[in-house]
mmCIF file of C-alpha atoms and ligand atoms in Angstrom:
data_model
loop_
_atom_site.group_PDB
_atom_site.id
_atom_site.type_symbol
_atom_site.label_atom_id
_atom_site.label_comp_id
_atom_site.label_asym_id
_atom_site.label_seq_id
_atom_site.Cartn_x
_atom_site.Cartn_y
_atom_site.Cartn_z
ATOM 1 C CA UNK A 1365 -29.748 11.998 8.643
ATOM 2 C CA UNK A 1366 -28.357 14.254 5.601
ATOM 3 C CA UNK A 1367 -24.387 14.770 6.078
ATOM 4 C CA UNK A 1368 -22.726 17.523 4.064
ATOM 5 C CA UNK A 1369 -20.598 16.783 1.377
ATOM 6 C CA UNK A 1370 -17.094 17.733 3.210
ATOM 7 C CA UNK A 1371 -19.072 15.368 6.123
ATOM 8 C CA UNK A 1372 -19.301 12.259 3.851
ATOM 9 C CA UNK A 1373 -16.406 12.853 2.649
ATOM 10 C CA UNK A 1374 -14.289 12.762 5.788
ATOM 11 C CA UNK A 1375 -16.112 9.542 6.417
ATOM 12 C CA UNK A 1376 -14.862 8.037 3.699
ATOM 13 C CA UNK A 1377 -11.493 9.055 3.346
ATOM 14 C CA UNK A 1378 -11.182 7.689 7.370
ATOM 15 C CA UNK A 1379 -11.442 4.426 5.776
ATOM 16 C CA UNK A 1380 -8.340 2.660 4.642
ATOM 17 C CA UNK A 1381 -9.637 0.970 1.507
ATOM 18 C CA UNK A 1382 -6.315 0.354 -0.333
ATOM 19 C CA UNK A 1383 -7.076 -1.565 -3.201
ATOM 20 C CA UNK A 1384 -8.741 -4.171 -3.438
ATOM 21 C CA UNK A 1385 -10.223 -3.446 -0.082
ATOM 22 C CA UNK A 1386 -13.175 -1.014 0.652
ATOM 23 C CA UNK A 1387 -13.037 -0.968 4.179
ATOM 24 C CA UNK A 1388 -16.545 -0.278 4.537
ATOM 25 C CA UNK A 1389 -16.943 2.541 2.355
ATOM 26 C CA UNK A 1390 -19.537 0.767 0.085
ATOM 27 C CA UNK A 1391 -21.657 -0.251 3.509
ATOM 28 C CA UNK A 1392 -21.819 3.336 4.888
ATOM 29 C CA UNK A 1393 -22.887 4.818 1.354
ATOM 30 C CA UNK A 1394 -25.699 1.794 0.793
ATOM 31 C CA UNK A 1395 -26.791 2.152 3.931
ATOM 32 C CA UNK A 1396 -27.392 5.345 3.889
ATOM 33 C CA UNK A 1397 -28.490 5.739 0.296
ATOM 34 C CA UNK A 1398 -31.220 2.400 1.446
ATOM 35 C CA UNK A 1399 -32.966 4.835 4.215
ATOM 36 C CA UNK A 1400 -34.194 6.850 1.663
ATOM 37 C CA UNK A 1401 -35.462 4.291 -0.945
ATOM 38 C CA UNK A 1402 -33.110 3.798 -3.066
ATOM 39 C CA UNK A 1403 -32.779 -0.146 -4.071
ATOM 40 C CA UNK A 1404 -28.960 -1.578 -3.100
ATOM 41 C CA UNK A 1405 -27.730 -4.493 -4.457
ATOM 42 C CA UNK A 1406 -23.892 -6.168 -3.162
ATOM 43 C CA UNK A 1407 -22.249 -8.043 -5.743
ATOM 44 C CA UNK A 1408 -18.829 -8.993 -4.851
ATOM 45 C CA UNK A 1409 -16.904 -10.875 -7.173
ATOM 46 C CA UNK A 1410 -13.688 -12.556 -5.818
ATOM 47 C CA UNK A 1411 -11.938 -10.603 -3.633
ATOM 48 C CA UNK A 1412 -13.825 -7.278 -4.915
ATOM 49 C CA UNK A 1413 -16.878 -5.743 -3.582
ATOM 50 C CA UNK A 1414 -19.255 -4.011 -5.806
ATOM 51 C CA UNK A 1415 -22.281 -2.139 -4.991
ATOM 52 C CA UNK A 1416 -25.567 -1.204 -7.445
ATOM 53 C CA UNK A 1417 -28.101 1.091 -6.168
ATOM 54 C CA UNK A 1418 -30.967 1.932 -7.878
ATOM 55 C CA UNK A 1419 -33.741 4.609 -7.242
ATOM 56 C CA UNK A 1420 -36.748 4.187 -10.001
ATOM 57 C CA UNK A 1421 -37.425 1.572 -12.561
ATOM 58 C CA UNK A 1422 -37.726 3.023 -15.733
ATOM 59 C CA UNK A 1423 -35.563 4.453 -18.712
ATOM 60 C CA UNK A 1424 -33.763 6.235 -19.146
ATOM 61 C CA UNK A 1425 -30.870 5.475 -16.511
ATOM 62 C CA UNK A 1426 -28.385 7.905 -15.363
ATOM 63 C CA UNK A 1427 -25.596 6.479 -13.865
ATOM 64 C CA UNK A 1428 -23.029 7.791 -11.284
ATOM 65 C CA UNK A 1429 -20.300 5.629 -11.226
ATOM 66 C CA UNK A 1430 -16.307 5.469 -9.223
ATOM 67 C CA UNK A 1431 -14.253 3.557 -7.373
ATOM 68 C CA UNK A 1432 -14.098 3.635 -2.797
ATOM 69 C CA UNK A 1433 -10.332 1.917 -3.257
ATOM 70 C CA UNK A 1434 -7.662 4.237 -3.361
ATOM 71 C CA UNK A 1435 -3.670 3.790 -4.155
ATOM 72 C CA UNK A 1436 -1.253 2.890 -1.232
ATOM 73 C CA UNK A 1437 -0.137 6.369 0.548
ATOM 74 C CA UNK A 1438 3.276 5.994 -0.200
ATOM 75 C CA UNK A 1439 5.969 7.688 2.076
ATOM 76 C CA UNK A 1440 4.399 8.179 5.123
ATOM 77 C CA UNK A 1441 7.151 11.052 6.618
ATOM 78 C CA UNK A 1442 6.245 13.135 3.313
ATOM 79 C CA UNK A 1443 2.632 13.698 4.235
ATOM 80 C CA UNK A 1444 2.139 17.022 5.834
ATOM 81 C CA UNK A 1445 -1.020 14.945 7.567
ATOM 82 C CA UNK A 1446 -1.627 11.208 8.425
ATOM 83 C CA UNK A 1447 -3.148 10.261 5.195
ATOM 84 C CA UNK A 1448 -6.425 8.368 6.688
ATOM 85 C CA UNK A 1449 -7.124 10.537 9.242
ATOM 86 C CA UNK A 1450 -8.800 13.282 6.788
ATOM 87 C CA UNK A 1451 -7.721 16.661 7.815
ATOM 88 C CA UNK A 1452 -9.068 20.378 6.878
ATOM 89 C CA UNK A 1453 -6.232 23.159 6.378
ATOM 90 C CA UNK A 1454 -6.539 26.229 5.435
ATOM 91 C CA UNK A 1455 -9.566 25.332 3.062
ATOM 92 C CA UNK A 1456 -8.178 22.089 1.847
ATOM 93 C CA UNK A 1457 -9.272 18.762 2.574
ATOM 94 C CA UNK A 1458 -6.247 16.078 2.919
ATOM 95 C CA UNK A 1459 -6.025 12.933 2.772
ATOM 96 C CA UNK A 1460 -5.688 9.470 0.224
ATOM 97 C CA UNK A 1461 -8.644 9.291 -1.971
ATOM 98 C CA UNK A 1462 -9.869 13.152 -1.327
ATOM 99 C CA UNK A 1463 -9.372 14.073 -5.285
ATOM 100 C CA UNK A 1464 -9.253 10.157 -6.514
ATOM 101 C CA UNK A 1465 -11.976 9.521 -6.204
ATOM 102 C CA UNK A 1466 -13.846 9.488 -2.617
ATOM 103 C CA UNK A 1467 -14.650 13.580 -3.031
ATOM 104 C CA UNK A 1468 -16.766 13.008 -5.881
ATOM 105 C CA UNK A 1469 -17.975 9.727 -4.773
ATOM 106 C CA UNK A 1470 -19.721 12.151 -1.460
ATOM 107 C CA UNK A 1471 -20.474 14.497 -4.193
ATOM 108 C CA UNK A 1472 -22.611 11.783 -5.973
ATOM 109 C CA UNK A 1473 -24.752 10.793 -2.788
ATOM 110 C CA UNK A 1474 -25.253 14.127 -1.896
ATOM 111 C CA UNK A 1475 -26.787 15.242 -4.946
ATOM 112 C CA UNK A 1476 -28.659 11.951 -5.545
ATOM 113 C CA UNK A 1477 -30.209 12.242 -2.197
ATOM 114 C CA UNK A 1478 -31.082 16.189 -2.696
ATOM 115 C CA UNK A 1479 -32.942 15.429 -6.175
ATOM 116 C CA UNK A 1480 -34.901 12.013 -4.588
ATOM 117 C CA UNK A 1481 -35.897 14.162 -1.639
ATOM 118 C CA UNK A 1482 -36.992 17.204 -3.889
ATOM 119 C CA UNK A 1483 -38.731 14.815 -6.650
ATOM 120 C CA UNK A 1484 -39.692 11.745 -5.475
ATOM 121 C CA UNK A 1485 -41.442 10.476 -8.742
ATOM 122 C CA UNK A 1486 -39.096 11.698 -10.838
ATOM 123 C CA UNK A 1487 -39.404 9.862 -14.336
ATOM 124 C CA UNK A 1488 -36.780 7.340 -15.276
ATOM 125 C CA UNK A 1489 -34.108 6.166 -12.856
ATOM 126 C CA UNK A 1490 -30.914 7.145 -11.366
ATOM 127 C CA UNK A 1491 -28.322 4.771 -10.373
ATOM 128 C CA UNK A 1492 -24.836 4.364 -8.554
ATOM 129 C CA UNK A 1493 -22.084 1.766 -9.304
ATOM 130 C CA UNK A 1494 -18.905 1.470 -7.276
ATOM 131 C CA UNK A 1495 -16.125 -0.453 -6.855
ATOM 132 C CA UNK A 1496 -13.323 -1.125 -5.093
ATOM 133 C CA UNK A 1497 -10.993 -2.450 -8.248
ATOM 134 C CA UNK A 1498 -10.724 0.516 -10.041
ATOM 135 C CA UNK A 1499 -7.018 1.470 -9.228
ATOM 136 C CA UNK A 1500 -5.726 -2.475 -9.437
ATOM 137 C CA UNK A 1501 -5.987 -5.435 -11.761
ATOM 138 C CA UNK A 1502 -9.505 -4.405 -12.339
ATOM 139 C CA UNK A 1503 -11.097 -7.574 -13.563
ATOM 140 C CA UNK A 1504 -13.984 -7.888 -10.732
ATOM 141 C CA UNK A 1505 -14.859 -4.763 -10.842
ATOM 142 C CA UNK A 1506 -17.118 -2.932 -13.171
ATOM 143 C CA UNK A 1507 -16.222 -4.919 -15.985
ATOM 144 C CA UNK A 1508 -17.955 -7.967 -14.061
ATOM 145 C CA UNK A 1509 -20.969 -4.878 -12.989
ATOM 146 C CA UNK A 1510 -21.773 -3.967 -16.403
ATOM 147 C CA UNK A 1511 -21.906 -7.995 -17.196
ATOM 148 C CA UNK A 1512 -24.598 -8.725 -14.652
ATOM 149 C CA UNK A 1513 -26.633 -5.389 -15.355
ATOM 150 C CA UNK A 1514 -26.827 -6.262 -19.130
ATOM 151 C CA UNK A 1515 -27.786 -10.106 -18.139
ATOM 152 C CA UNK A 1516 -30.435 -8.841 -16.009
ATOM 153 C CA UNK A 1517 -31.434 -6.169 -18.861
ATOM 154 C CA UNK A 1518 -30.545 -3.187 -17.086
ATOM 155 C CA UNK A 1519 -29.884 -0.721 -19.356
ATOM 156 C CA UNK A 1520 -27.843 2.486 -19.169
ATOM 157 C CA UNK A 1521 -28.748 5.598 -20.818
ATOM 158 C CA UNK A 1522 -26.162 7.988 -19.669
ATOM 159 C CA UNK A 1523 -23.102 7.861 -17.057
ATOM 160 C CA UNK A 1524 -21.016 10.059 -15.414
ATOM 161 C CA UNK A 1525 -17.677 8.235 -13.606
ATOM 162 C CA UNK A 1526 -16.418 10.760 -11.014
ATOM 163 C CA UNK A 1527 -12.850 10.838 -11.513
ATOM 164 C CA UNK A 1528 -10.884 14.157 -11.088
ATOM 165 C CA UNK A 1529 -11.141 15.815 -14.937
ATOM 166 C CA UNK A 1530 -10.441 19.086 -13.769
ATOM 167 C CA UNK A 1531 -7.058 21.328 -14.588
ATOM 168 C CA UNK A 1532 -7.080 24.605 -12.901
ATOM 169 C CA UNK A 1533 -10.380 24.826 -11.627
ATOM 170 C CA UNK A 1534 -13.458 22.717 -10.683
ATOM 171 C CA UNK A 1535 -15.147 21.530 -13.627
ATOM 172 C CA UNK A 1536 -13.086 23.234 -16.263
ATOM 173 C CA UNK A 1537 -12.323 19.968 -18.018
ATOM 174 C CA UNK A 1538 -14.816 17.138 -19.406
ATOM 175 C CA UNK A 1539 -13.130 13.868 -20.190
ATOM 176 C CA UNK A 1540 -15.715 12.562 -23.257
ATOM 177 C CA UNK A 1541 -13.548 10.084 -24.188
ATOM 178 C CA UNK A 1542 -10.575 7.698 -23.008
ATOM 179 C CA UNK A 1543 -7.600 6.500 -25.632
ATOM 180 C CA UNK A 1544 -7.214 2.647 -26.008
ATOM 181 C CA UNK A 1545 -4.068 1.076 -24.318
ATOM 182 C CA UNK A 1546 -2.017 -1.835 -25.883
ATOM 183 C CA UNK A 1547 1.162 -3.139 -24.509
ATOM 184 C CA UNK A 1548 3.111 -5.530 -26.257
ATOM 185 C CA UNK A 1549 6.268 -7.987 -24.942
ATOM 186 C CA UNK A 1550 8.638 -8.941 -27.389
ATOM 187 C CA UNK A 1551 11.926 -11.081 -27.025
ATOM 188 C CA UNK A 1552 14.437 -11.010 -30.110
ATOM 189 C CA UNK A 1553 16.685 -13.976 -30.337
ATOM 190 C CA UNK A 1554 20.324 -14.066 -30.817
ATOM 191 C CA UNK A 1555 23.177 -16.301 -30.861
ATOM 192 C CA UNK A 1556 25.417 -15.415 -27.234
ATOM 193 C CA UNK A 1557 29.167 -15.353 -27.375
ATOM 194 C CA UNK A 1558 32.351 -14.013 -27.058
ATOM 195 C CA UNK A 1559 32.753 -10.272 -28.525
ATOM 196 C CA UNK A 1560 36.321 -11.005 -30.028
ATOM 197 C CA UNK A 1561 34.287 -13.588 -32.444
ATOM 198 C CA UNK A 1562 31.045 -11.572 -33.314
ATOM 199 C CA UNK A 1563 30.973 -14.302 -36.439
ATOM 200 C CA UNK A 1564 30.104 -16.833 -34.078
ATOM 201 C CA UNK A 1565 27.578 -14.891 -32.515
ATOM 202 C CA UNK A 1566 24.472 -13.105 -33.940
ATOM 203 C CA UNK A 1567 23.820 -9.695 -31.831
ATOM 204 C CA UNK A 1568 19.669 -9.231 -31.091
ATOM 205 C CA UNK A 1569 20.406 -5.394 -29.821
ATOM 206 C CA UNK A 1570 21.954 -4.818 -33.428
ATOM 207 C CA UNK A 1571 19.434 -6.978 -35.219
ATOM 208 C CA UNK A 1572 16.751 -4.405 -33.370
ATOM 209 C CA UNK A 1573 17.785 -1.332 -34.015
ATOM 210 C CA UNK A 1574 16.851 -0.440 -37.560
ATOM 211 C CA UNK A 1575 13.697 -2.087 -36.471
ATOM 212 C CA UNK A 1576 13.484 0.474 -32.797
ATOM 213 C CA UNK A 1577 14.193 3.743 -35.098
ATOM 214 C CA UNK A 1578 11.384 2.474 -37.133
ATOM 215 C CA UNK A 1579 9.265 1.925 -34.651
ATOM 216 C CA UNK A 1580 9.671 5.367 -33.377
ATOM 217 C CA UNK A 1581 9.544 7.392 -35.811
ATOM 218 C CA UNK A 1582 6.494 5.713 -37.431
ATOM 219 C CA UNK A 1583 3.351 8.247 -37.866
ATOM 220 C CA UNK A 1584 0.738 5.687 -36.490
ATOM 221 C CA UNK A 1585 -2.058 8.288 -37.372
ATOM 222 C CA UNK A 1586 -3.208 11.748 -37.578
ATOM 223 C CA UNK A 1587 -5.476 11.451 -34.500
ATOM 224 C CA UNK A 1588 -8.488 13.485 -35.050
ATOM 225 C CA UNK A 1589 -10.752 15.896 -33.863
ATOM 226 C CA UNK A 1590 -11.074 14.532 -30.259
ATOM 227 C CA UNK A 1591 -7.781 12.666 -29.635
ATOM 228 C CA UNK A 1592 -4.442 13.000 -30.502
ATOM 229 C CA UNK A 1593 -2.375 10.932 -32.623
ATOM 230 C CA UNK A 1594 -1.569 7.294 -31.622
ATOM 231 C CA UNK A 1595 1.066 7.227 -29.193
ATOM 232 C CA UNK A 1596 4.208 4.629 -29.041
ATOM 233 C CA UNK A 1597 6.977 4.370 -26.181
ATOM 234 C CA UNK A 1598 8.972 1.476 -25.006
ATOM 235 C CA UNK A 1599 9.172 1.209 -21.575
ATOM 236 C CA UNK A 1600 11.460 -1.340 -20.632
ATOM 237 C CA UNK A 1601 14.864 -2.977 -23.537
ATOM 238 C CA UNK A 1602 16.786 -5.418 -21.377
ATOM 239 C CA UNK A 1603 19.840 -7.430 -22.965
ATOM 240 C CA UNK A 1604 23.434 -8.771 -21.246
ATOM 241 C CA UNK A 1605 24.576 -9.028 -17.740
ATOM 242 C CA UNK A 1606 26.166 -5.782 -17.778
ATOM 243 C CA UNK A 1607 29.812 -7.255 -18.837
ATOM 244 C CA UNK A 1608 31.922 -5.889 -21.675
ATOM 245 C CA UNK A 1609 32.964 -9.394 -23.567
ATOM 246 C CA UNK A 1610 29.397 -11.387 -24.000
ATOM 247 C CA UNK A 1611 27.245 -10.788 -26.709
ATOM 248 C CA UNK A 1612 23.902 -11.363 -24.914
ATOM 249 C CA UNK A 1613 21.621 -14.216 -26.796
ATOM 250 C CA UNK A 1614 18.302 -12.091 -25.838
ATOM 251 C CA UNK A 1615 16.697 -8.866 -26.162
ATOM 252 C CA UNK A 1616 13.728 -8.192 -24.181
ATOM 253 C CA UNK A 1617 11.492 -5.271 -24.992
ATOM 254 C CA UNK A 1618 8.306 -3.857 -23.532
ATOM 255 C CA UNK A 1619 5.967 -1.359 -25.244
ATOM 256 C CA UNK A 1620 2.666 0.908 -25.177
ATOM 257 C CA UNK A 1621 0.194 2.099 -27.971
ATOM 258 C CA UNK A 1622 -1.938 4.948 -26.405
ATOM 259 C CA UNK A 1623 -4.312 4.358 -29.233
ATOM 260 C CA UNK A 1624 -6.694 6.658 -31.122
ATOM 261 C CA UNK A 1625 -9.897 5.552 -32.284
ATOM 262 C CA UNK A 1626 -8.722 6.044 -35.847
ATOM 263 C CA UNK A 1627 -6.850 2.714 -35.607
ATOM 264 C CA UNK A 1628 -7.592 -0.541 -33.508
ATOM 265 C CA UNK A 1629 -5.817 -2.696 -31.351
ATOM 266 C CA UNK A 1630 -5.718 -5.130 -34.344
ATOM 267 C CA UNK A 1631 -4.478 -3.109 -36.458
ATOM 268 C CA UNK A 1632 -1.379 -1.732 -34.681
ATOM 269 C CA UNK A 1633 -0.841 -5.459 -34.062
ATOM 270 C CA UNK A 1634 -0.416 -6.477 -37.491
ATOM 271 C CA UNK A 1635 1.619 -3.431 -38.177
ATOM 272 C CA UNK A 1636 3.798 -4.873 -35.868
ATOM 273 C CA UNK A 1637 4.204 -8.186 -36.952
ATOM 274 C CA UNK A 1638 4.687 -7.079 -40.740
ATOM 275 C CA UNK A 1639 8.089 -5.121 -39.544
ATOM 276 C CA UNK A 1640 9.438 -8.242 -37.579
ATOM 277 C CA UNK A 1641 8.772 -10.232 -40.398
ATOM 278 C CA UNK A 1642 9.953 -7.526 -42.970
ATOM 279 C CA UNK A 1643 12.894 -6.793 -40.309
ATOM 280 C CA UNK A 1644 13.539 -10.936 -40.719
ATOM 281 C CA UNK A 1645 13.773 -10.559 -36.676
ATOM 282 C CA UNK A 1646 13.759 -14.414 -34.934
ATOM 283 C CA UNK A 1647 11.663 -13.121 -32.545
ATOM 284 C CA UNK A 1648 8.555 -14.141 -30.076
ATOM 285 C CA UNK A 1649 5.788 -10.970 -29.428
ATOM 286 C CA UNK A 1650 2.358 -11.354 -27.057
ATOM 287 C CA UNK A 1651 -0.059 -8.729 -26.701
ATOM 288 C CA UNK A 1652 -2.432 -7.682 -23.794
ATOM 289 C CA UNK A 1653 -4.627 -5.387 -24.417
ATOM 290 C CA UNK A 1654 -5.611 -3.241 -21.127
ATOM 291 C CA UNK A 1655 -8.221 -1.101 -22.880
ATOM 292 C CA UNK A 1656 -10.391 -0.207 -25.470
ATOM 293 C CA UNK A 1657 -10.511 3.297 -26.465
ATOM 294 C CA UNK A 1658 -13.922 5.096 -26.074
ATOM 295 C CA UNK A 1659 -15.736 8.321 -27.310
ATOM 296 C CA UNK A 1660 -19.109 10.072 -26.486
ATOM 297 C CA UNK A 1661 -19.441 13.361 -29.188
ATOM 298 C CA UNK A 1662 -21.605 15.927 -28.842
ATOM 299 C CA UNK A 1663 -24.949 14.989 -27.557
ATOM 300 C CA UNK A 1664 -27.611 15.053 -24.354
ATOM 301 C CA UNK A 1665 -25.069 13.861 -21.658
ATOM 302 C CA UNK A 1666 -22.681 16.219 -23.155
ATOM 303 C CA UNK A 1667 -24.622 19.219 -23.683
ATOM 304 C CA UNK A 1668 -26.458 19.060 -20.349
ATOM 305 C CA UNK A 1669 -22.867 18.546 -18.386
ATOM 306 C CA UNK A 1670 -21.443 21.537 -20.251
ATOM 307 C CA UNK A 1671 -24.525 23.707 -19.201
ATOM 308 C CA UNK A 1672 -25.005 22.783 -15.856
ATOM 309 C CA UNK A 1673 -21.082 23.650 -15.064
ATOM 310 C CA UNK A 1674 -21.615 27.097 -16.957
ATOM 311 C CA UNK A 1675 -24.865 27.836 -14.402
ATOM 312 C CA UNK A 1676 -23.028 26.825 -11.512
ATOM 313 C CA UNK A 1677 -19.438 27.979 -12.028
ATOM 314 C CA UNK A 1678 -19.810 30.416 -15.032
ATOM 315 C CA UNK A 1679 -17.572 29.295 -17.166
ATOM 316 C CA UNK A 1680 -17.404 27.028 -20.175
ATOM 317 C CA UNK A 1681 -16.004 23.451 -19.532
ATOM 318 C CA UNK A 1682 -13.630 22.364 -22.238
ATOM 319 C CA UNK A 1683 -13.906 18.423 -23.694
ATOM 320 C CA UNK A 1684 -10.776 16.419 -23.290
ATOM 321 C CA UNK A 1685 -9.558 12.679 -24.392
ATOM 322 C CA UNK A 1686 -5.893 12.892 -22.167
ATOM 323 C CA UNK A 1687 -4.817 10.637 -19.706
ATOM 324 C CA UNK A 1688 -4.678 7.140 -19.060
ATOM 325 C CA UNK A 1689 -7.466 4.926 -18.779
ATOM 326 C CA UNK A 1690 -10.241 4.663 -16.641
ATOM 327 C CA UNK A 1691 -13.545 2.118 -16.011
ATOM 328 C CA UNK A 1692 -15.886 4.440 -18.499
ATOM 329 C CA UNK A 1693 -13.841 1.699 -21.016
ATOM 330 C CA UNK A 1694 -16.108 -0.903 -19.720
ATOM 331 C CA UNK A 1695 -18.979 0.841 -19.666
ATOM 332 C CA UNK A 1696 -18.928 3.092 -23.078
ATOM 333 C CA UNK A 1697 -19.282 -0.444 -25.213
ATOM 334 C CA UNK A 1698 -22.582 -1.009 -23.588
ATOM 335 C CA UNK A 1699 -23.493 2.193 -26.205
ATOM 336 C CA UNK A 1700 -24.332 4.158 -22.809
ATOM 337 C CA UNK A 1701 -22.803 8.189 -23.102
ATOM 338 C CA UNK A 1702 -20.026 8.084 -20.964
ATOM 339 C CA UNK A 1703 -18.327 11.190 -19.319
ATOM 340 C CA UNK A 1704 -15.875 11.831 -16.506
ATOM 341 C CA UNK A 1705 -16.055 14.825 -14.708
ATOM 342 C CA UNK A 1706 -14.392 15.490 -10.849
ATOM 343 C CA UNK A 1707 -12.398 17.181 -8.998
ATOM 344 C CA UNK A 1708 -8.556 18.768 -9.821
ATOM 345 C CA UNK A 1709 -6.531 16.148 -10.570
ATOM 346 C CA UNK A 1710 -2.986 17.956 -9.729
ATOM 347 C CA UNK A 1711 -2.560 15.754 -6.429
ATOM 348 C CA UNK A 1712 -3.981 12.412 -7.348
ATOM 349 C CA UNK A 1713 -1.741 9.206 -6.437
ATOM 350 C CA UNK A 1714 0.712 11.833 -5.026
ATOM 351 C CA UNK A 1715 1.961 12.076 -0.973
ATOM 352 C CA UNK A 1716 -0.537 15.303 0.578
ATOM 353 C CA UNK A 1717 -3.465 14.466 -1.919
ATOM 354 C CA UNK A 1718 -5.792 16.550 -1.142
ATOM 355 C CA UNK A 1719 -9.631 19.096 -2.776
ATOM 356 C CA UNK A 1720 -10.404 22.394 -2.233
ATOM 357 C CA UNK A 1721 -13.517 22.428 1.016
ATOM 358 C CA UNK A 1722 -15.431 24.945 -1.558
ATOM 359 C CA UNK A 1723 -15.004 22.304 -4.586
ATOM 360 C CA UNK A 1724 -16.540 19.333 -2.701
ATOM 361 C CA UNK A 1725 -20.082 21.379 -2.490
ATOM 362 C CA UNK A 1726 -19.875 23.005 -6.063
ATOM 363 C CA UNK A 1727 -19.570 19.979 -7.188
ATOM 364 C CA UNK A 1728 -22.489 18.245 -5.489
ATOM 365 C CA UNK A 1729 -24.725 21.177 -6.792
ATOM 366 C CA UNK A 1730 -22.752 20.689 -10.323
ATOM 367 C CA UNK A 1731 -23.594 16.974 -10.044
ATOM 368 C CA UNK A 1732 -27.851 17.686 -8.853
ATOM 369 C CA UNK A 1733 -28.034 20.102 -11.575
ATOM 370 C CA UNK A 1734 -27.015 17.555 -14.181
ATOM 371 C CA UNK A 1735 -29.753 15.437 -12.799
ATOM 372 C CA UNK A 1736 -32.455 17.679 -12.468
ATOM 373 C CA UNK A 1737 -31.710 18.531 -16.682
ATOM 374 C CA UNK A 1738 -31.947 14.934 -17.454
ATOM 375 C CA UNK A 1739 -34.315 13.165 -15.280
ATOM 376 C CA UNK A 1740 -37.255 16.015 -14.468
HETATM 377 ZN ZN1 ZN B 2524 -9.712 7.229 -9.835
#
């Protein structure tokens, strides 16, 4: 039986799949996408579940990929409606996961099912890959997906993750590209004591300070024509127990590179370490690196995308880098074109999240249309 978009959609968002759970989100769209040929696969890694469904066996592959979890609701007294029991008002849809990510994810099926129905034998293959630890910890999610594909020589040509891209109207905004993320944790050591004898001490938030205005006012690089330049911010300087006659014997500092793909993550590292030692800083820093940055110029995946919104919505989609990351960093590496394009993103994590009815089918059609370019 073919639901609707706004149909699928309400089924979805009816299930609480906070991550890591999917709450049966992946079952209902396999199922469904399995009575009509397409090939499912469940891989569940850990405490994740993953689904791979596959409708043709040739190259190239075009790839539909998101996530059925969805962030906790928050404060339940601040949404206008309860926010797993989806509810339509006055042409919005409401509820968790109705932007991020589960309107596009209905979007997907729709449009996958429309173009298998219309062309059966339709050359190369289209595919869908979900999980549900997209907005967590993400490490047996599609990270672990793309892993098992490549093992098993699968191949992807293009993608398209469905997370919401769009500004101030549907489709307005392609994400071809994703900055890299690098946080660093770094503890300057001291010497504690009394403030009346700072000679007997040795003060870490003074030993760090030339080395913080450096830090800060350092030009990382120019960015370029895509991305904007490298980004630094601390996010967290902790020293003392808020008294006024210790000199604490530790500073603790947290920090974040939103990275360009003019410079890499090793790089900014061993900038880094050259200032503490040029800064002659008795200090301890480890890295974790949460993401590499990705890019996907001009070319097919691009091109068609940019076309297909202009036929549907008549008007030209700009190309954006912004924002934080998102799973195309796992996939991109495989040398796959990677692009994100969803719904409007002004409500996404927030209390009332909520799409626009009207968006949830343009973007279905948006989504066959892109399909129909590439694999007809
Ligand atoms: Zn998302």
């Amino acid at each position: 039986m073919m639901l609707s978009t706004l149909e699928l959609a309400i089924e979805l968002i009816s299930r609480p799949s906070i991550t890591p759970h999917d709450a049966g989100c992946q079952s209902l769209i396999a199922n469904h996408l399995q009575s009509i040929g397409f090939i499912v696969e469940t891989l569940r890694f850990g405490e994740v579940d993953n689904l791979w469904v596959r409708h043709g066996q040739t190259e190239p592959l075009l790839v539909f990929a998101g996530h059925t979890d969805v962030v906790p609701p928050g404060l339940l007294k601040q949404w206008q409606f309860p926010p797993f029991t989806p509810t339509v008002h006055e042409g919005l849809l409401y509820g968790r996961g109705a932007a991020d990510m589960k309107g596009s994810l209905a979007a997907m099926v729709v449009a996958g099912e429309r173009f298998v129905q219309a062309y059966p034998d339709h050359p190369g293959s289209i595919g869908l890959l979900l999980t549900s630890d997209e907005e967590g910890v993400a490490i047996n999610g599609t990270v672990k997906v793309i892993d098992y594909l490549q093992a098993k020589g699968d191949r992807i040509t293009w993608c398209l993750v469905g997370e919401p891209s769009s500004v101030n109207r549907l489709g307005d905004t392609i994400k071809n590209g994703r900055r890299g993320s690098l946080n660093g944790h770094l503890i300057i050591q001291g010497v504690q004591g009394h403030v009346a004898y700072p000679h007997q001490a040795d003060n870490p938030i003074h030993r760090f300070a030339p080395l913080l205005k450096t830090l800060c006012e350092t030009q990382w690089d120019q960015g370029n024509e895509f991305f904007p330049p490298t980004g630094f911010q601390i996010t967290h300087l902790n020293a003392g127990e808020k008294v006024d006659n210790v000199i604490p014997g530790e500073l603790e500092v947290l920090f974040n590179f939103r990275y360009s793909t003019e410079v890499t993550h090793t790089q900014l590292q061993a900038v880094v370490t050259r200032l503490l030692e040029q800064y002659q800083l008795n200090s301890k820093l480890t890295w974790r690196h949460s993401g590499l940055p990705f890019l996907t110029p001009a070319g097919t995946l691009v091109e068609v995308t940019q076309q297909a919104i202009l036929e549907v919505c008549s008007y030209q989609a700009t190309l954006s880098t912004a924002g934080g990351t998102s799973d195309g960093r796992f996939i991109a590496p495989t040398g796959a074109q990677v692009i994100e394009l969803g719904p409007l993103n002004a409500t996404i994590h927030k209390v009332n999240e909520c799409v626009r009815v009207e968006d949830l089918e343009t973007l279905a059609t948006i989504y066959q249309r892109i399909i129909e370019k590439l694999l007809r």
